[in-house]
PDB file of C-alpha atoms in Angstrom:
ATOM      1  CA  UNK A   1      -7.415 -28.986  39.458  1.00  0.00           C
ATOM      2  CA  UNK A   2      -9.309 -28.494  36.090  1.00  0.00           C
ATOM      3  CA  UNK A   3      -9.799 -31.420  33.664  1.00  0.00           C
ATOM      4  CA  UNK A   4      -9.043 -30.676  30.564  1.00  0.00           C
ATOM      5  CA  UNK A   5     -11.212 -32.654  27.738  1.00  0.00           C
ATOM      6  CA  UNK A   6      -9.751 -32.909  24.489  1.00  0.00           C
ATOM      7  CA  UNK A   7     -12.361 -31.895  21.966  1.00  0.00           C
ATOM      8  CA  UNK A   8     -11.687 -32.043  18.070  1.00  0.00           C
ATOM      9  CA  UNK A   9     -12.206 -28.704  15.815  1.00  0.00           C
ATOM     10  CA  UNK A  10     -12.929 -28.494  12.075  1.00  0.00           C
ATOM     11  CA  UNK A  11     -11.800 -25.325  10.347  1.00  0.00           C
ATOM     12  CA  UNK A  12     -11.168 -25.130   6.902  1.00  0.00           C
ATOM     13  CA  UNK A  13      -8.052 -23.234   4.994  1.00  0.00           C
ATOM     14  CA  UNK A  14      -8.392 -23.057   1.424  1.00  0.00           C
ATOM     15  CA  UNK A  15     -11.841 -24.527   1.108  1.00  0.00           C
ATOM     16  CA  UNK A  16     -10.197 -27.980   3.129  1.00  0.00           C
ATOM     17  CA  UNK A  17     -11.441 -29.425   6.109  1.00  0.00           C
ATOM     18  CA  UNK A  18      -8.635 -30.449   8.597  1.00  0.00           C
ATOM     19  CA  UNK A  19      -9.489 -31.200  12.418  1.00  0.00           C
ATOM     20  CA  UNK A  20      -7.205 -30.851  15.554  1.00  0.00           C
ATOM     21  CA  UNK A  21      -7.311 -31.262  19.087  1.00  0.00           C
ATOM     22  CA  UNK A  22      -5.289 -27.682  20.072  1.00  0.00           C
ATOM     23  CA  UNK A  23      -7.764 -24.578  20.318  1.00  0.00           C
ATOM     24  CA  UNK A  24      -4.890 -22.208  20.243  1.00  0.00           C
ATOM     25  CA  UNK A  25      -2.611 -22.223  17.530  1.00  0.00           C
ATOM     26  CA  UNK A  26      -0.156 -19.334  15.925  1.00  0.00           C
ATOM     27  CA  UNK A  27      -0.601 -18.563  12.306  1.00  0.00           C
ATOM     28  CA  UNK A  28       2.410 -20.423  10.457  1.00  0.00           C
ATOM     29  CA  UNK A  29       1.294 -23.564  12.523  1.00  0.00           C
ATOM     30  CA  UNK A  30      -2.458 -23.739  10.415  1.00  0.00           C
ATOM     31  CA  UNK A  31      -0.393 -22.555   7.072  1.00  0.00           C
ATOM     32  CA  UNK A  32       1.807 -25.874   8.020  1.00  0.00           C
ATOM     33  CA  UNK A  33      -1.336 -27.859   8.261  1.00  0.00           C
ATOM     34  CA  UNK A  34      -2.535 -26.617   4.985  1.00  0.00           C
ATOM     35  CA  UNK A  35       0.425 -27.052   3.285  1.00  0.00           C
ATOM     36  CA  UNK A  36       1.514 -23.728   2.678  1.00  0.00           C
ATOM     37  CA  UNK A  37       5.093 -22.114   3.889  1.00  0.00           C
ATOM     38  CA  UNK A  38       4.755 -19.384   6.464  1.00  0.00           C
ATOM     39  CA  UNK A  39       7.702 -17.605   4.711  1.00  0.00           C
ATOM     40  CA  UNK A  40       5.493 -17.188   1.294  1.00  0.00           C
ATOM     41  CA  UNK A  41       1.990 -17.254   2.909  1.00  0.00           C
ATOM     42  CA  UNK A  42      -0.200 -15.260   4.942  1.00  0.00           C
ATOM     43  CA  UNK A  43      -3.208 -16.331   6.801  1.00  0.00           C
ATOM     44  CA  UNK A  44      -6.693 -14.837   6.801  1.00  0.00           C
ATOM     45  CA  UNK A  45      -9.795 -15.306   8.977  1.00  0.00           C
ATOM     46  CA  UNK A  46     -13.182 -15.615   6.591  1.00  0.00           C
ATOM     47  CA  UNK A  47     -15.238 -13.248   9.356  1.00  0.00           C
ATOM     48  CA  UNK A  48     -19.038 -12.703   8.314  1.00  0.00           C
ATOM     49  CA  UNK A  49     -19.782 -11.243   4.381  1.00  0.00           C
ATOM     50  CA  UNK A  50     -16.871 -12.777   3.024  1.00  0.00           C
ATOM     51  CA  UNK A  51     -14.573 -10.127   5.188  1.00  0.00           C
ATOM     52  CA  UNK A  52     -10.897 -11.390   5.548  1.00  0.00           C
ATOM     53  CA  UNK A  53      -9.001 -10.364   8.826  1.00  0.00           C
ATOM     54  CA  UNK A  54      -5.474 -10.635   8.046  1.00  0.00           C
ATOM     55  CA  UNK A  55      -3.483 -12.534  11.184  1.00  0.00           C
ATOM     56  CA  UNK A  56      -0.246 -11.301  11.830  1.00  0.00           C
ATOM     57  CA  UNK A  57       2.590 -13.902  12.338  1.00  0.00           C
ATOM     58  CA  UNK A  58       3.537 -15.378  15.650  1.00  0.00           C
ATOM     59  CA  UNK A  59      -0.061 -14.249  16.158  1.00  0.00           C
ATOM     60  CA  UNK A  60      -1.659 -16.777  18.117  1.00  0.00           C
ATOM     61  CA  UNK A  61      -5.614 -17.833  17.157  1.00  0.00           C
ATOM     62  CA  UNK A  62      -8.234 -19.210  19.501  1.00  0.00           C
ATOM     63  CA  UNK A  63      -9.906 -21.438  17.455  1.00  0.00           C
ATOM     64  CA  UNK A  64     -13.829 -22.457  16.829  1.00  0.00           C
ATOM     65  CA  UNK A  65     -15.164 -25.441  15.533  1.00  0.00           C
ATOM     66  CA  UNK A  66     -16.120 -24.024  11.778  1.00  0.00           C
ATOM     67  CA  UNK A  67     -13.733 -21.506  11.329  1.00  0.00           C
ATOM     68  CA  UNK A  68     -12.740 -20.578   8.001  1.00  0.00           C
ATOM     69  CA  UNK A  69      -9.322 -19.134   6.688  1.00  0.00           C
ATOM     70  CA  UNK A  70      -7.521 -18.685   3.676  1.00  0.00           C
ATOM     71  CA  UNK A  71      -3.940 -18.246   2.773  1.00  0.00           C
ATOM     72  CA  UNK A  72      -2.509 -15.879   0.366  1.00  0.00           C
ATOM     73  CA  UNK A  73       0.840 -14.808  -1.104  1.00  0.00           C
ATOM     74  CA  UNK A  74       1.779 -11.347  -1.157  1.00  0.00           C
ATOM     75  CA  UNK A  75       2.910 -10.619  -4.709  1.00  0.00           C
ATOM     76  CA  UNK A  76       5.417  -8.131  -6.131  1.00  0.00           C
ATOM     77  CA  UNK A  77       5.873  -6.286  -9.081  1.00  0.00           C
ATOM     78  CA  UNK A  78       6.630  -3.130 -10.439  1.00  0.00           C
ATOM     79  CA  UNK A  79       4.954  -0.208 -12.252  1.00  0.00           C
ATOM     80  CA  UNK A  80       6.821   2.203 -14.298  1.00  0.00           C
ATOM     81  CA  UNK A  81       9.797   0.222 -12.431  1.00  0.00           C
ATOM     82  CA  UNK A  82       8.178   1.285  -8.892  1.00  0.00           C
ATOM     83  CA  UNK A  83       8.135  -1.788  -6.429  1.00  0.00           C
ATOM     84  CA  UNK A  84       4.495  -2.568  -5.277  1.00  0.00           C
ATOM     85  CA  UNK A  85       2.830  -5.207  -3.748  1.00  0.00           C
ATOM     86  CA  UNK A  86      -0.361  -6.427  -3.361  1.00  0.00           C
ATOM     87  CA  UNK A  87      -2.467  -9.866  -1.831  1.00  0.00           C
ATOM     88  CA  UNK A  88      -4.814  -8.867  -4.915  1.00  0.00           C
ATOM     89  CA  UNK A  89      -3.857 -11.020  -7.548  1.00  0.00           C
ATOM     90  CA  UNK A  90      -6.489  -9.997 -10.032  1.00  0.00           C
ATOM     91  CA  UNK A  91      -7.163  -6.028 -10.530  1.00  0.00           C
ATOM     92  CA  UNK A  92      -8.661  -3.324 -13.456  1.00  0.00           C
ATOM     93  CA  UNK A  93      -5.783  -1.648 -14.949  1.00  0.00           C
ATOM     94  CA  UNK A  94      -7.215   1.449 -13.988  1.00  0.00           C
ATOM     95  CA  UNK A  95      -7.103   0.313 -10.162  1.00  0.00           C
ATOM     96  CA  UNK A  96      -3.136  -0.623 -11.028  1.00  0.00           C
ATOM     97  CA  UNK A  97      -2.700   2.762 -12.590  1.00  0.00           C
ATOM     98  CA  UNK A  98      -3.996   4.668  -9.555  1.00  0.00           C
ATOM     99  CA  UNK A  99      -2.073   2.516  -7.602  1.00  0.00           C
ATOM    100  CA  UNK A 100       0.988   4.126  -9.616  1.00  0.00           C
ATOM    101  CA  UNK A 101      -0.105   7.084  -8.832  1.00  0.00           C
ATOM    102  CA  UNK A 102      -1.452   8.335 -12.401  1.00  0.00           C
ATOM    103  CA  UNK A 103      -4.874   8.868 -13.772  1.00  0.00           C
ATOM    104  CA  UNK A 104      -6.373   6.080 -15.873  1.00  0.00           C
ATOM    105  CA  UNK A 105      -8.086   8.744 -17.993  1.00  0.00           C
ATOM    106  CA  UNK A 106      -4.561   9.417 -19.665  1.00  0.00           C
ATOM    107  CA  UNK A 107      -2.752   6.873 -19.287  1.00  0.00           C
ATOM    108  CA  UNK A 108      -2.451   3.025 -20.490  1.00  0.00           C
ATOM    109  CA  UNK A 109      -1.040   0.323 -18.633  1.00  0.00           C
ATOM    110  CA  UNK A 110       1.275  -2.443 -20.018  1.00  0.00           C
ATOM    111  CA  UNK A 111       2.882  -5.567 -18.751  1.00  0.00           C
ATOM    112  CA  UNK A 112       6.140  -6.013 -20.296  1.00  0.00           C
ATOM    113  CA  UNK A 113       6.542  -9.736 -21.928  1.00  0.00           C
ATOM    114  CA  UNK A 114       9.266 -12.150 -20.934  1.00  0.00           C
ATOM    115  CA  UNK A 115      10.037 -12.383 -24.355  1.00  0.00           C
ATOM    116  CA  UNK A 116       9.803  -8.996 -24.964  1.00  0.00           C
ATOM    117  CA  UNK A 117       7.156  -6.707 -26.373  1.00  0.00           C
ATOM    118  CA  UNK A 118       4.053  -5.526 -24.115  1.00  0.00           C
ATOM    119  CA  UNK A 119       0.380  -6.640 -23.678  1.00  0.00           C
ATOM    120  CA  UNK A 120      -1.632  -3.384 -23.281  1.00  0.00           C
ATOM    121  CA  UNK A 121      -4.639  -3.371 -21.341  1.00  0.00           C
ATOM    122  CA  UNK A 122      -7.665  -1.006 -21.590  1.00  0.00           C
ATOM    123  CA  UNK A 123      -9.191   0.737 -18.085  1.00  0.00           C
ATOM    124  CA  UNK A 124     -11.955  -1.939 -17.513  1.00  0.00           C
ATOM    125  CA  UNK A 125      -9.902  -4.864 -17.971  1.00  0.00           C
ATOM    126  CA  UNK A 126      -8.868  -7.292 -15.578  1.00  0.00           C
ATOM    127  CA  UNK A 127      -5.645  -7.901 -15.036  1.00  0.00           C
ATOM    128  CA  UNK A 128      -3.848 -11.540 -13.357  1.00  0.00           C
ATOM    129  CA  UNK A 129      -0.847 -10.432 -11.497  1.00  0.00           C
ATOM    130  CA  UNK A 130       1.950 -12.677 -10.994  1.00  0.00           C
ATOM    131  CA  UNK A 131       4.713 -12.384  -8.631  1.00  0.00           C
ATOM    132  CA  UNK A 132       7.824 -10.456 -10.430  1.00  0.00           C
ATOM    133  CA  UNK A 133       5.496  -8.937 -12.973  1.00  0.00           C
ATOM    134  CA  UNK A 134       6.708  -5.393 -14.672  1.00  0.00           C
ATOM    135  CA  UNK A 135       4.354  -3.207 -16.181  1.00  0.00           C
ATOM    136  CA  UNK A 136       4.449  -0.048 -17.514  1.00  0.00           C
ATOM    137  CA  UNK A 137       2.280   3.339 -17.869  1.00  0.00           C
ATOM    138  CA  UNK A 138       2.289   5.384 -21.093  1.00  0.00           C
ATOM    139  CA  UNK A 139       0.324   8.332 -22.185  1.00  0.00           C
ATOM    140  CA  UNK A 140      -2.666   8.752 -23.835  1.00  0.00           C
ATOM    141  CA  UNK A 141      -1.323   9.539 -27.759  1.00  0.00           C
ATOM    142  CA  UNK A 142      -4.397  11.400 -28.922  1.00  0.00           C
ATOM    143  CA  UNK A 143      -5.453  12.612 -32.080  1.00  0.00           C
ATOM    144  CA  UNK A 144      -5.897  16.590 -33.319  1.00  0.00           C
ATOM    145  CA  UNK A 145      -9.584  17.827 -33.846  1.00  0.00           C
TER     146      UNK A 145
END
C-alpha cells in the first residue's frame, strides 16, 4: 500500500498566494478559494508569455507548486442591439466595430449613456466595457469635395 504524504502547494489567483494540501482540484473549487463565484467567474491558467488557458468547469486541475491563474467574468453587451460577449474588458472601438461586423473606416462607435445621450469614441481609442453595456454604430457623415 502507497503512503501518501501530504505536501502543501502555493498557486496564486488574482496575483494572491493561497496554499493547500489537495493536488487535484476542479475549477469552481480554486474560484471558491479566491473568493470569486463559479456562476460569474471563469478560471484561467497563466501558461508561459503571459498565455491564459481557459479551464472549463467541472474541469478538474492537477496542480503545481507555483501555478498561476486568474479569474475573469464574461461580460455582455450589445452592439447596434446585437448580444455579444467578451472576457476582454478593455478593447479599440475599431476592434468592437469589427466585432459587429462593420468596417471601422466608416463607421463610429457609441455607448449609449444611462442617462441618455452617447459617448462617441474614435478608432484608436480604448474602450472599458462593462457588463450590460449598449453601444451603437453610425456612419461616417462626410463632407462634399
Amino acid at each position: 500500500m502507497a503512503s501518501h504524504t501530504n505536501t502543501s502547494l502555493q498557486i496564486v489567483i488574482d496575483d494572491k498566494a493561497f496554499h493547500t494540501q489537495d493536488g487535484d482540484q476542479e475549477a469552481a473549487a480554486l474560484l471558491l478559494l479566491a473568493g470569486r463565484d463559479p456562476k460569474v467567474f471563469d478560471l484561467f491558467l497563466l501558461k508561459k508569455n503571459g498565455v491564459e488557458e481557459k479551464i472549463r468547469d467541472g474541469q478538474i486541475i492537477n496542480l503545481r507548486n507555483g501555478d498561476h491563474f486568474v479569474s475573469r467574468q464574461k461580460l455582455h453587451f450589445t452592439i447596434d442591439g446585437e448580444p455579444q460577449s467578451s472576457y476582454d474588458d478593455d478593447q479599440s472601438a475599431a476592434a468592437l466595430l469589427r466585432l459587429a461586423g462593420v468596417d471601422p473606416a466608416g463607421y463610429d462607435l457609441a455607448r449609449i449613456l444611462p442617462a441618455g445621450g452617447t459617448q462617441t469614441f474614435s478608432d484608436a481609442q480604448i474602450v472599458k466595457i462593462r457588463n450590460g453595456d449598449e453601444f451603437v454604430t453610425a456612419k461616417h457623415v462626410g463632407g462634399v469635395a
